[in-house]
Coordinates of C-alpha atoms in Angstrom, one line a residue:
Chain A
M225 CA -27.3 10.5 55.5
S226 CA -26.7 12.8 58.5
V227 CA -25.5 10.0 60.8
I228 CA -23.0 9.0 58.1
Y229 CA -21.9 12.7 57.9
V230 CA -21.3 12.7 61.6
I231 CA -19.3 9.5 61.3
D232 CA -17.4 11.1 58.3
I233 CA -16.3 14.0 60.5
L234 CA -15.4 11.7 63.4
G235 CA -13.1 9.7 60.9
T236 CA -11.6 12.9 59.7
F237 CA -10.8 13.9 63.1
A238 CA -9.3 10.5 64.1
F239 CA -7.2 10.5 60.9
A240 CA -6.0 14.0 61.7
V241 CA -5.0 13.2 65.2
S242 CA -3.0 10.0 63.8
G243 CA -1.3 12.4 61.4
A244 CA -0.5 15.0 64.1
L245 CA 1.0 12.4 66.4
V246 CA 3.3 11.1 63.7
A247 CA 4.6 14.6 63.0
L248 CA 4.9 15.5 66.5
D249 CA 7.0 12.3 67.0
K250 CA 9.2 13.6 64.1
K251 CA 9.7 16.9 65.9
F252 CA 8.1 19.0 63.0
D253 CA 7.2 22.3 63.8
M254 CA 3.5 23.6 64.4
F255 CA 3.0 24.2 60.6
G256 CA 4.4 20.8 59.7
V257 CA 2.0 19.1 62.2
L258 CA -0.9 20.8 60.5
I259 CA 0.0 19.9 57.2
I260 CA 0.7 16.2 58.0
A261 CA -2.7 16.1 60.0
F262 CA -4.3 17.7 56.9
V263 CA -3.0 15.3 54.2
T264 CA -3.6 12.3 56.4
A265 CA -7.2 13.3 56.9
V266 CA -8.2 14.5 53.5
G267 CA -5.4 13.0 51.3
G268 CA -7.5 9.9 50.3
G269 CA -10.6 11.8 49.4
M270 CA -8.6 14.2 47.6
L271 CA -6.9 11.9 45.3
R272 CA -10.2 10.0 44.6
D273 CA -12.0 13.5 43.6
V274 CA -8.9 14.5 41.5
L275 CA -8.8 11.1 39.7
I276 CA -12.7 11.0 39.0
D277 CA -12.8 14.6 38.1
A278 CA -15.2 15.4 40.9
H279 CA -14.8 19.2 41.5
P280 CA -15.0 21.0 43.7
I281 CA -12.8 18.3 45.7
N282 CA -13.6 17.2 49.2
W283 CA -11.9 19.8 51.5
I284 CA -12.6 22.7 48.8
G285 CA -16.2 21.9 48.6
N286 CA -16.9 21.6 52.3
L287 CA -14.9 23.7 55.0
D288 CA -16.1 21.4 57.7
Y289 CA -13.2 19.1 56.9
L290 CA -10.6 22.0 57.5
Y291 CA -12.3 23.1 60.8
T292 CA -12.5 19.5 62.0
I293 CA -8.6 19.1 61.2
F294 CA -7.7 22.4 63.0
I295 CA -9.7 21.4 66.1
A296 CA -8.0 17.8 65.9
V297 CA -4.5 19.4 65.9
V298 CA -5.4 21.7 68.9
F299 CA -6.7 18.7 70.7
T300 CA -3.6 16.7 69.9
F301 CA -1.4 19.5 71.2
L302 CA -3.4 20.0 74.4
F303 CA -3.6 16.2 75.2
K304 CA -0.6 14.6 73.7
S305 CA 0.5 12.8 76.8
K306 CA -2.9 11.7 77.5
I307 CA -3.7 10.4 74.0
A308 CA -1.0 7.7 74.5
H309 CA -3.3 6.2 77.1
L310 CA -6.1 6.6 74.9
S311 CA -4.7 4.2 72.1
K312 CA -7.8 2.0 72.2
T313 CA -10.1 5.1 71.7
M314 CA -8.0 6.2 68.9
F315 CA -7.9 2.8 67.2
L316 CA -11.6 2.8 67.6
F317 CA -12.0 6.1 65.8
D318 CA -9.4 5.2 63.2
T319 CA -11.2 2.0 62.4
I320 CA -14.6 3.7 62.2
G321 CA -12.9 6.4 59.9
I322 CA -11.6 3.6 57.6
S323 CA -14.8 1.9 57.5
V324 CA -16.8 4.9 56.6
F325 CA -14.2 6.4 54.3
T326 CA -14.2 3.1 52.2
L327 CA -18.0 3.1 51.7
L328 CA -18.4 6.8 51.1
G329 CA -15.7 6.6 48.4
L330 CA -17.4 3.5 46.9
E331 CA -20.7 5.2 46.9
K332 CA -19.3 8.3 45.3
G333 CA -17.8 6.1 42.6
L334 CA -20.9 4.5 41.9
S335 CA -22.7 7.8 41.8
F336 CA -20.2 8.9 39.1
N337 CA -21.3 5.8 37.2
L338 CA -17.9 4.1 37.4
H339 CA -17.4 0.4 36.8
P340 CA -18.0 -1.4 40.3
I341 CA -14.3 -2.5 40.2
I342 CA -13.2 1.1 39.8
A343 CA -15.6 2.2 42.5
I344 CA -14.2 -0.3 44.9
I345 CA -10.8 0.9 44.1
M346 CA -12.0 4.5 44.9
G347 CA -13.3 3.3 48.3
V348 CA -9.9 1.8 49.1
I349 CA -8.0 4.9 47.9
S350 CA -10.3 7.2 50.1
A351 CA -9.5 5.0 53.1
V352 CA -5.7 4.4 52.7
F353 CA -4.1 7.2 50.6
G354 CA -4.1 9.6 53.4
G355 CA -1.9 7.3 55.4
V356 CA 0.4 6.8 52.4
L357 CA 0.9 10.4 52.0
R358 CA 1.6 11.0 55.6
D359 CA 4.3 8.2 55.4
V360 CA 5.8 9.5 52.2
L361 CA 5.9 13.1 53.5
T362 CA 7.6 12.0 56.7
N363 CA 10.0 9.9 54.7
K364 CA 9.0 6.3 55.6
V365 CA 8.0 3.4 53.7
P366 CA 4.4 3.5 53.7
L367 CA 3.2 1.5 56.7
I368 CA 0.5 -0.1 54.4
F369 CA 2.9 -1.9 52.1
E370 CA 4.7 -3.6 55.0
K371 CA 2.5 -5.0 57.6
E372 CA -1.0 -3.6 57.8
I373 CA -3.7 -5.5 55.8
Y374 CA -6.5 -3.0 56.4
A375 CA -6.6 -2.3 52.8
S376 CA -7.7 -5.9 52.4
A377 CA -10.3 -5.2 55.0
C378 CA -11.6 -2.1 52.9
L379 CA -11.7 -4.3 49.9
A380 CA -13.6 -7.0 51.5
G381 CA -16.1 -4.3 52.8
G382 CA -16.5 -3.0 49.4
I383 CA -17.2 -6.4 47.6
I384 CA -19.8 -7.0 50.4
Y385 CA -21.5 -3.7 49.7
L386 CA -21.8 -4.4 45.9
I387 CA -23.2 -7.9 46.6
L388 CA -25.7 -6.5 49.0
N389 CA -26.5 -3.7 46.5
Y390 CA -27.0 -6.2 43.7
F391 CA -29.6 -7.8 46.0
N392 CA -31.3 -4.6 46.6
V393 CA -30.6 -4.3 50.2
E394 CA -31.6 -0.7 51.3
E395 CA -28.7 1.6 51.0
N396 CA -28.3 2.8 54.6
I397 CA -28.5 -0.8 55.9
N398 CA -26.2 -1.9 53.5
F399 CA -23.8 0.9 54.3
I400 CA -23.9 0.0 58.0
I401 CA -23.4 -3.7 57.3
S402 CA -20.4 -3.2 55.1
A403 CA -18.8 -0.6 57.2
A404 CA -19.2 -3.1 60.1
V405 CA -17.5 -5.8 58.0
V406 CA -14.5 -3.5 57.3
A407 CA -14.2 -2.6 61.1
I408 CA -14.5 -6.2 62.2
I409 CA -12.1 -7.5 60.0
R410 CA -9.6 -4.8 61.0
V411 CA -10.1 -5.4 64.7
I412 CA -9.7 -9.4 64.2
V413 CA -6.5 -8.7 62.2
V414 CA -4.9 -6.5 64.9
R415 CA -5.9 -8.6 67.8
F416 CA -4.5 -11.7 66.3
H417 CA -1.6 -10.2 64.6
L418 CA -2.6 -11.5 61.2
E419 CA -0.6 -10.4 58.2
L420 CA -1.1 -11.1 54.4
P421 CA 1.1 -13.7 53.3
K422 CA 4.4 -12.5 51.8
I423 CA 5.7 -14.6 48.8
K424 CA 9.1 -16.1 49.9
D425 CA 9.6 -17.9 46.7
D426 CA 7.6 -19.2 43.8
I427 CA 5.6 -22.2 44.1
F428 CA 7.9 -24.0 41.7
G429 CA 11.0 -22.8 43.5
K430 CA 13.2 -24.8 45.9
A431 CA 14.3 -22.8 48.9
Chain B
M173 CA -4.2 1.0 15.9
S174 CA -4.9 -2.6 17.1
V175 CA -1.1 -3.8 16.9
I176 CA -0.4 -0.6 19.0
Y177 CA -3.1 -1.7 21.5
V178 CA -1.6 -5.1 21.9
I179 CA 2.0 -3.4 22.5
D180 CA 0.4 -1.0 25.0
I181 CA -1.0 -4.0 27.0
L182 CA 2.4 -5.8 26.6
G183 CA 4.2 -2.6 27.9
T184 CA 1.6 -2.4 30.8
F185 CA 2.4 -6.1 31.7
A186 CA 6.1 -5.6 31.5
F187 CA 5.9 -2.5 33.8
A188 CA 3.6 -4.3 36.3
V189 CA 6.0 -7.1 36.6
S190 CA 8.9 -4.8 37.1
G191 CA 7.0 -3.1 39.9
A192 CA 5.9 -6.4 41.4
L193 CA 9.5 -7.6 41.5
V194 CA 10.8 -4.5 43.4
A195 CA 8.0 -4.8 45.9
L196 CA 8.6 -8.5 46.5
D197 CA 12.3 -7.6 47.0
K198 CA 11.2 -5.2 49.6
K199 CA 9.2 -8.0 51.3
F200 CA 5.8 -6.0 50.8
D201 CA 2.8 -8.1 51.5
M202 CA 0.4 -9.2 48.6
F203 CA -1.7 -6.0 48.7
G204 CA 1.5 -3.9 48.6
V205 CA 2.8 -5.8 45.6
L206 CA -0.4 -5.3 43.8
I207 CA -0.3 -1.5 44.4
I208 CA 3.4 -1.1 43.3
A209 CA 2.7 -3.0 40.3
F210 CA -0.3 -0.9 39.6
V211 CA 1.4 2.4 40.1
T212 CA 4.4 1.4 38.2
A213 CA 2.3 0.3 35.1
V214 CA -0.4 3.0 35.0
G215 CA 1.2 5.9 37.1
G216 CA 2.7 7.8 34.0
G217 CA -0.4 7.8 32.0
M218 CA -2.5 8.6 35.0
L219 CA -0.4 11.8 35.7
R220 CA -0.5 12.8 32.1
D221 CA -4.2 12.5 32.0
V222 CA -4.7 14.5 35.2
L223 CA -2.5 17.2 34.0
I224 CA -4.1 17.6 30.5
D225 CA -7.6 17.1 32.1
A226 CA -8.3 13.9 30.0
H227 CA -11.3 12.2 31.9
P228 CA -11.8 9.4 32.2
I229 CA -8.2 8.8 33.0
N230 CA -6.3 5.9 31.6
W231 CA -7.2 2.9 33.9
I232 CA -10.6 4.3 34.7
G233 CA -11.7 4.5 31.1
N234 CA -10.3 1.0 30.2
L235 CA -10.6 -1.8 32.6
D236 CA -8.0 -3.8 30.4
Y237 CA -5.2 -2.1 32.2
L238 CA -6.3 -3.5 35.6
Y239 CA -7.0 -7.1 34.3
T240 CA -3.4 -6.9 32.7
I241 CA -1.7 -5.8 36.0
F242 CA -3.6 -8.5 37.9
I243 CA -2.6 -11.1 35.7
A244 CA 1.1 -9.7 35.6
V245 CA 1.2 -9.8 39.5
V246 CA -0.2 -13.5 39.6
F247 CA 2.5 -14.3 37.0
T248 CA 5.2 -12.6 38.9
F249 CA 4.2 -14.7 42.0
L250 CA 4.1 -18.0 40.1
F251 CA 7.5 -17.5 38.3
K252 CA 9.4 -15.4 40.5
S253 CA 12.5 -17.6 40.5
K254 CA 12.2 -18.0 36.9
I255 CA 12.0 -14.4 36.0
A256 CA 15.4 -13.8 37.3
H257 CA 16.7 -16.1 34.4
L258 CA 14.5 -14.0 32.0
S259 CA 16.0 -10.6 32.5
K260 CA 16.7 -10.4 29.0
T261 CA 13.0 -11.1 28.1
M262 CA 12.0 -8.6 30.7
F263 CA 14.2 -6.0 29.5
L264 CA 12.8 -6.5 26.0
F265 CA 9.3 -5.9 27.2
D266 CA 10.3 -2.9 29.4
T267 CA 12.0 -1.4 26.6
I268 CA 9.0 -2.0 24.2
G269 CA 6.7 -0.5 27.0
I270 CA 8.8 2.7 27.3
S271 CA 8.9 3.2 23.6
V272 CA 5.2 2.7 23.1
F273 CA 4.2 4.7 26.0
T274 CA 6.3 7.7 24.9
L275 CA 4.6 7.7 21.5
L276 CA 1.0 7.1 22.9
G277 CA 1.5 10.0 25.4
L278 CA 2.9 12.2 22.7
E279 CA 0.0 11.3 20.4
K280 CA -2.4 11.9 23.1
G281 CA -0.9 15.3 23.8
L282 CA -1.0 16.3 20.2
S283 CA -4.7 15.1 19.9
F284 CA -5.5 17.6 22.8
N285 CA -4.0 20.4 20.7
L286 CA -1.2 20.8 23.0
H287 CA 2.2 22.8 22.0
P288 CA 4.6 20.1 20.6
I289 CA 7.0 20.8 23.4
I290 CA 4.3 20.1 25.8
A291 CA 3.3 16.9 23.9
I292 CA 6.8 15.7 24.1
I293 CA 6.9 16.2 27.8
M294 CA 3.6 14.2 28.1
G295 CA 5.3 11.5 26.2
V296 CA 8.2 11.4 28.6
I297 CA 6.0 11.5 31.6
S298 CA 3.8 8.5 30.4
A299 CA 6.9 6.6 30.0
V300 CA 8.9 7.3 33.1
F301 CA 6.6 8.6 35.9
G302 CA 5.5 5.2 36.8
G303 CA 9.0 4.3 37.7
V304 CA 9.4 7.3 39.8
L305 CA 6.3 6.7 41.7
R306 CA 7.5 3.1 42.4
D307 CA 10.7 4.4 43.7
V308 CA 9.2 7.2 45.9
L309 CA 6.6 4.6 47.4
T310 CA 9.4 2.2 48.2
N311 CA 11.4 5.1 49.6
K312 CA 14.3 5.2 47.2
V313 CA 15.8 7.9 45.3
P314 CA 14.1 7.5 41.9
L315 CA 16.5 5.5 39.7
I316 CA 15.9 7.6 36.8
F317 CA 17.6 10.6 38.5
E318 CA 20.6 8.9 39.1
K319 CA 21.9 6.6 36.4
E320 CA 19.2 5.8 33.7
I321 CA 19.2 8.0 30.8
Y322 CA 16.2 6.4 29.3
A323 CA 14.1 9.5 29.7
S324 CA 16.7 11.1 27.2
A325 CA 15.8 8.1 24.8
C326 CA 12.1 8.9 25.1
L327 CA 13.0 12.7 24.4
A328 CA 14.9 11.7 21.3
G329 CA 12.2 9.4 20.0
G330 CA 9.5 12.1 20.7
I331 CA 11.5 14.8 18.7
I332 CA 12.1 12.4 15.8
Y333 CA 8.2 11.8 15.6
L334 CA 7.4 15.5 15.5
I335 CA 10.0 16.0 12.8
L336 CA 8.5 13.1 10.6
N337 CA 5.1 14.4 11.4
Y338 CA 6.0 17.7 10.2
F339 CA 7.2 16.0 6.9
N340 CA 3.8 14.3 6.7
V341 CA 5.1 10.8 7.1
E342 CA 2.2 8.5 7.6
E343 CA 1.1 8.2 11.3
N344 CA 1.6 4.3 11.8
I345 CA 4.9 4.3 10.1
N346 CA 5.9 7.3 12.1
F347 CA 5.0 5.7 15.3
I348 CA 7.0 2.5 14.5
I349 CA 10.1 4.4 13.4
S350 CA 10.1 6.7 16.4
A351 CA 9.3 3.8 19.0
A352 CA 12.1 2.0 17.4
V353 CA 14.4 5.0 18.0
V354 CA 13.6 5.0 21.6
A355 CA 14.2 1.3 21.9
I356 CA 17.5 1.3 20.0
I357 CA 18.8 4.2 22.0
R358 CA 17.9 2.4 25.3
V359 CA 19.6 -0.8 24.1
I360 CA 22.8 0.9 23.0
V361 CA 22.8 2.9 26.4
V362 CA 22.5 -0.2 28.6
R363 CA 24.9 -2.3 26.5
F364 CA 27.6 0.2 26.6
H365 CA 26.9 1.4 30.0
L366 CA 26.5 5.0 28.9
E367 CA 25.5 7.7 31.3
L368 CA 24.4 11.4 30.8
P369 CA 27.2 13.6 31.9
K370 CA 27.2 14.9 35.5
I371 CA 28.5 18.3 36.1
K372 CA 31.3 18.1 38.5
D373 CA 32.1 21.8 38.3
D374 CA 31.1 24.8 36.2
I375 CA 33.2 25.5 33.2
F376 CA 35.0 28.2 34.8
G377 CA 35.8 26.3 38.0
K378 CA 39.1 25.1 38.9
A379 CA 38.8 21.6 40.4
Chain C
M85 CA 0.0 43.3 36.0
S86 CA 3.1 43.1 33.7
V87 CA 5.5 44.1 36.7
I88 CA 4.0 41.1 38.6
Y89 CA 4.7 39.0 35.4
V90 CA 8.3 39.8 35.4
I91 CA 8.4 39.0 39.2
D92 CA 6.7 35.8 38.6
I93 CA 9.2 34.8 36.1
L94 CA 12.0 36.0 38.2
G95 CA 10.6 33.8 41.1
T96 CA 10.4 30.8 38.8
F97 CA 13.9 31.4 37.8
A98 CA 15.1 31.5 41.4
F99 CA 13.1 28.3 42.4
A100 CA 14.7 26.5 39.4
V101 CA 18.1 27.4 40.4
S102 CA 17.4 26.2 43.8
G103 CA 16.1 22.9 42.5
A104 CA 19.1 22.5 40.2
L105 CA 21.6 23.3 42.9
V106 CA 20.0 20.4 45.2
A107 CA 20.0 18.0 42.3
L108 CA 23.6 18.7 41.4
D109 CA 24.5 18.3 44.9
K110 CA 22.9 14.9 44.9
K111 CA 25.0 13.9 41.8
F112 CA 21.8 13.5 39.6
D113 CA 22.5 13.6 35.8
M114 CA 21.6 16.5 33.5
F115 CA 18.1 15.1 33.0
G116 CA 17.5 14.6 36.7
V117 CA 18.6 18.3 37.4
L118 CA 16.2 19.4 34.8
I119 CA 13.3 17.5 36.3
I120 CA 14.0 18.7 39.9
A121 CA 14.4 22.2 38.8
F122 CA 11.2 21.9 36.9
V123 CA 9.1 20.4 39.9
T124 CA 10.6 23.0 42.3
A125 CA 9.7 25.9 40.0
V126 CA 6.2 24.9 38.9
G127 CA 5.2 22.2 41.2
G128 CA 3.2 24.6 43.6
G129 CA 1.2 26.1 40.9
M130 CA 0.6 22.8 39.2
L131 CA -0.9 21.2 42.4
R132 CA -3.1 24.3 42.7
D133 CA -4.4 24.2 39.3
V134 CA -5.2 20.6 39.6
L135 CA -6.8 20.8 42.7
I136 CA -9.0 23.7 41.7
D137 CA -9.5 22.3 38.2
A138 CA -7.9 25.3 36.4
H139 CA -6.9 23.9 32.9
P140 CA -4.7 24.4 31.2
I141 CA -2.4 24.2 34.4
N142 CA 0.3 26.8 34.8
W143 CA 3.2 25.3 32.7
I144 CA 0.9 23.9 30.0
G145 CA -0.9 27.1 29.4
N146 CA 2.3 29.3 29.3
L147 CA 5.5 28.0 27.8
D148 CA 7.4 31.0 29.3
Y149 CA 7.8 28.9 32.7
L150 CA 9.5 26.1 30.7
Y151 CA 11.8 28.4 28.7
T152 CA 12.7 30.2 32.2
I153 CA 13.4 26.7 33.8
F154 CA 15.6 25.7 31.0
I155 CA 17.7 28.9 31.0
A156 CA 18.0 28.6 34.9
V157 CA 19.3 25.2 34.5
V158 CA 22.0 26.2 31.9
F159 CA 22.9 29.3 34.2
T160 CA 23.2 26.9 37.0
F161 CA 25.6 24.7 35.2
L162 CA 27.6 27.5 34.0
F163 CA 27.9 29.4 37.2
K164 CA 27.7 26.6 39.8
S165 CA 30.8 27.7 41.7
K166 CA 29.9 31.3 41.5
I167 CA 26.4 30.8 42.9
A168 CA 27.8 29.9 46.2
H169 CA 29.2 33.4 46.5
L170 CA 25.7 34.6 45.4
S171 CA 23.8 33.1 48.3
K172 CA 22.5 36.5 49.3
T173 CA 21.3 37.2 45.6
M174 CA 19.6 33.8 45.4
F175 CA 18.1 34.3 48.9
L176 CA 16.7 37.6 47.7
F177 CA 15.2 36.0 44.5
D178 CA 13.8 33.0 46.3
T179 CA 12.1 35.5 48.8
I180 CA 10.7 37.3 46.0
G181 CA 9.5 34.4 44.3
I182 CA 7.7 32.9 47.5
S183 CA 6.1 36.4 48.2
V184 CA 4.7 36.6 44.6
F185 CA 3.8 32.9 44.3
T186 CA 1.8 33.2 47.4
L187 CA -0.2 36.3 46.3
L188 CA -0.6 34.9 42.7
G189 CA -2.0 31.9 44.0
L190 CA -4.3 33.6 46.3
E191 CA -5.7 35.9 43.7
K192 CA -6.2 32.9 41.3
G193 CA -8.2 31.2 44.1
L194 CA -10.4 34.2 44.6
S195 CA -10.9 34.6 41.0
F196 CA -12.2 31.0 40.9
N197 CA -14.7 32.1 43.7
L198 CA -13.2 30.0 46.3
H199 CA -13.7 30.6 50.1
P200 CA -11.0 32.9 51.4
I201 CA -9.7 30.4 53.6
I202 CA -9.3 28.0 50.7
A203 CA -7.8 30.8 48.5
I204 CA -5.3 31.4 51.2
I205 CA -4.3 27.8 51.3
M206 CA -4.0 28.0 47.5
G207 CA -1.4 30.7 47.8
V208 CA 0.6 28.7 50.4
I209 CA 0.4 25.7 48.2
S210 CA 1.7 27.7 45.2
A211 CA 4.5 29.0 47.2
V212 CA 5.8 26.0 49.1
F213 CA 4.7 22.7 47.4
G214 CA 7.5 23.0 44.8
G215 CA 10.0 22.8 47.5
V216 CA 8.2 19.8 49.1
L217 CA 8.3 17.9 45.7
R218 CA 11.9 18.6 45.4
D219 CA 12.6 17.2 48.7
V220 CA 10.5 14.0 48.4
L221 CA 11.9 13.3 44.9
T222 CA 15.5 13.6 46.4
N223 CA 14.3 11.5 49.2
K224 CA 14.7 13.9 52.1
V225 CA 12.1 14.9 54.7
P226 CA 10.7 18.1 53.4
L227 CA 12.7 21.0 54.8
I228 CA 9.7 23.0 55.4
F229 CA 8.4 20.6 57.9
E230 CA 11.5 20.7 60.0
K231 CA 12.7 24.3 60.3
E232 CA 11.6 26.5 57.8
I233 CA 8.7 28.8 58.9
Y234 CA 8.2 30.4 55.6
A235 CA 4.9 28.9 55.1
S236 CA 3.9 30.9 58.1
A237 CA 5.2 34.0 56.2
C238 CA 3.0 33.0 53.3
L239 CA 0.1 32.6 55.6
A240 CA 0.4 36.0 57.1
G241 CA 0.9 37.7 53.7
G242 CA -2.4 36.0 52.5
I243 CA -4.2 37.2 55.6
I244 CA -3.0 40.7 55.1
Y245 CA -4.2 40.7 51.5
L246 CA -7.6 39.6 52.4
I247 CA -8.0 42.2 55.2
L248 CA -6.7 45.0 52.7
N249 CA -8.9 43.5 50.1
Y250 CA -11.9 43.9 52.5
F251 CA -11.3 47.5 53.0
N252 CA -11.2 48.0 49.3
V253 CA -7.5 48.8 48.9
E254 CA -6.5 48.9 45.2
E255 CA -5.4 45.6 44.0
N256 CA -2.0 46.3 42.6
I257 CA -1.1 48.3 45.9
N258 CA -2.6 45.5 48.0
F259 CA -0.5 42.9 46.2
I260 CA 2.7 44.8 46.8
I261 CA 2.1 45.4 50.4
S262 CA 1.2 41.9 51.1
A263 CA 4.0 40.4 49.1
A264 CA 6.3 42.8 51.0
V265 CA 5.0 41.5 54.3
V266 CA 5.8 38.0 53.3
A267 CA 9.3 38.9 52.3
I268 CA 9.9 40.9 55.4
I269 CA 8.8 38.1 57.7
R270 CA 10.9 35.7 55.8
V271 CA 14.0 37.9 56.1
I272 CA 13.5 38.6 59.8
V273 CA 13.0 34.9 60.5
V274 CA 16.2 33.9 58.6
R275 CA 18.4 36.7 60.1
F276 CA 17.3 36.0 63.6
H277 CA 17.1 32.2 63.2
L278 CA 13.6 32.2 64.5
E279 CA 11.5 28.9 64.5
L280 CA 8.0 28.0 65.0
P281 CA 7.6 26.4 68.5
K282 CA 7.7 22.7 68.7
I283 CA 5.5 21.0 71.2
K284 CA 7.7 19.1 73.6
D285 CA 4.7 17.9 75.8
D286 CA 1.3 18.8 76.3
I287 CA 0.4 21.7 78.5
F288 CA -0.9 19.5 81.2
G289 CA 2.1 17.2 81.1
K290 CA 4.9 17.0 83.5
A291 CA 8.3 16.9 81.9

């Protein structure tokens, strides 16, 4: 489990940097940057834990998240102009984070004996709600509702995990395969500018 | 209780359709539409259950809500152009939903031995918070704060319920009467374009 | 503790008035004004209690908060034009409220055996989240992220408290000193128009 823990921390770091960059772009002060980085990084797991009554919740039960976020914010301050050139690296981190958060959330849901459908939703919440909070607090329509389909990638990875789990695939192997599915879908989506279809009109409509 | 359960599901359906319509109007993708429908339909009960520590919370404890929302979203996709012509039907559903959600939330609060005032607030939260979440996530000032007074209708229905309860009116009869009060007030308000007064100036002011 | 209780109620009153004034300014109806006053006044403590699983949460466990908010809203309606001339009084109330909320939240965190860092965060959340909710619900970028640094004042007061606590300073004295620190920093900040630094560019950047 320790490799996954490291990846969890890396994902937290990447999410915190992504939040800090948005807040800096909005000219927030240092405290505002810290808060936005914080909610982006731990918001998903926090909502999941409150909803399933898992106390202490993520960042209260483990201070490593806070330390990671703090370091990520300092890192962002120091290297702001450099990070723009590191967008591929950040995208990699972000994708790893999303993949791991999805599976960690899903596994936590299952460990709380939740129905598999609910557990998958917990995985998706873990992965995407931080970004939603970031956008609500910076007064934007959450990005995820408009053009990102990475929630669908999380969903796909979660379903793969449950299927492999059903066939008794060993847990760590399953985790890696499913996380890879999330990451690969996300990379393909971004590279080929795919979007989920929007419904222009209903299937019986004219226009 | 089974009639009330059916109405609860109908109300969930109506709220989900209302959320899906707003999201479609905002050009959200399919996943975004599903999320907005979801929070509109179960957001009120979810907040209520988190606040009163009622675990498992509504949609985690009963998958029927999720199935209902999914069907409602598919229904909205299929019949989008038709639903515009069904606005009276939708208004009817929505009004039923609000009425029932208010009373269900109130009864749940009482069953948790909360003070009657708190229980009424839980009823109002159950009925209106889904719409507030829908509006916050689509980056609008929540409708309810600007011109809807249906929260007041919920409040009135809740008070009626408590009064009749005090006089030992049988629970199901009380439920139906109080829910009818909510629905009737809402219909009257909408038909006659009533609004709660706004305070232009204080009573001692000049202008 | 009874002096602190009185100050807690005064702080709640001040926060409720501040919320009501924002809502009136946005032309919300009476119900909307009540809700915004409510979330501004109890939102911080409510989030804290949900996060640390402290049930019943603040306003559910003690009806005095609701009564105070109700009176504050009526007071705001009655004296709206006068309150503009009372801005120093309101600022005083608000500052007292923030100071007390920070320390009460911190002490509650410690009483739940949380790590001191987490307890300080709970203090800050108690003091500032009500204002964040107020701004999100009225569709503004939360003020606190843009130019208020009073969260930093809360942070400083919380750290002082922990240091004095470490040196076994008597609890009530510690409370008063630390609350005074929060208040004094806030007053100085506002009087001299101080702001937390914003990061224009990283330290290695050119511009």
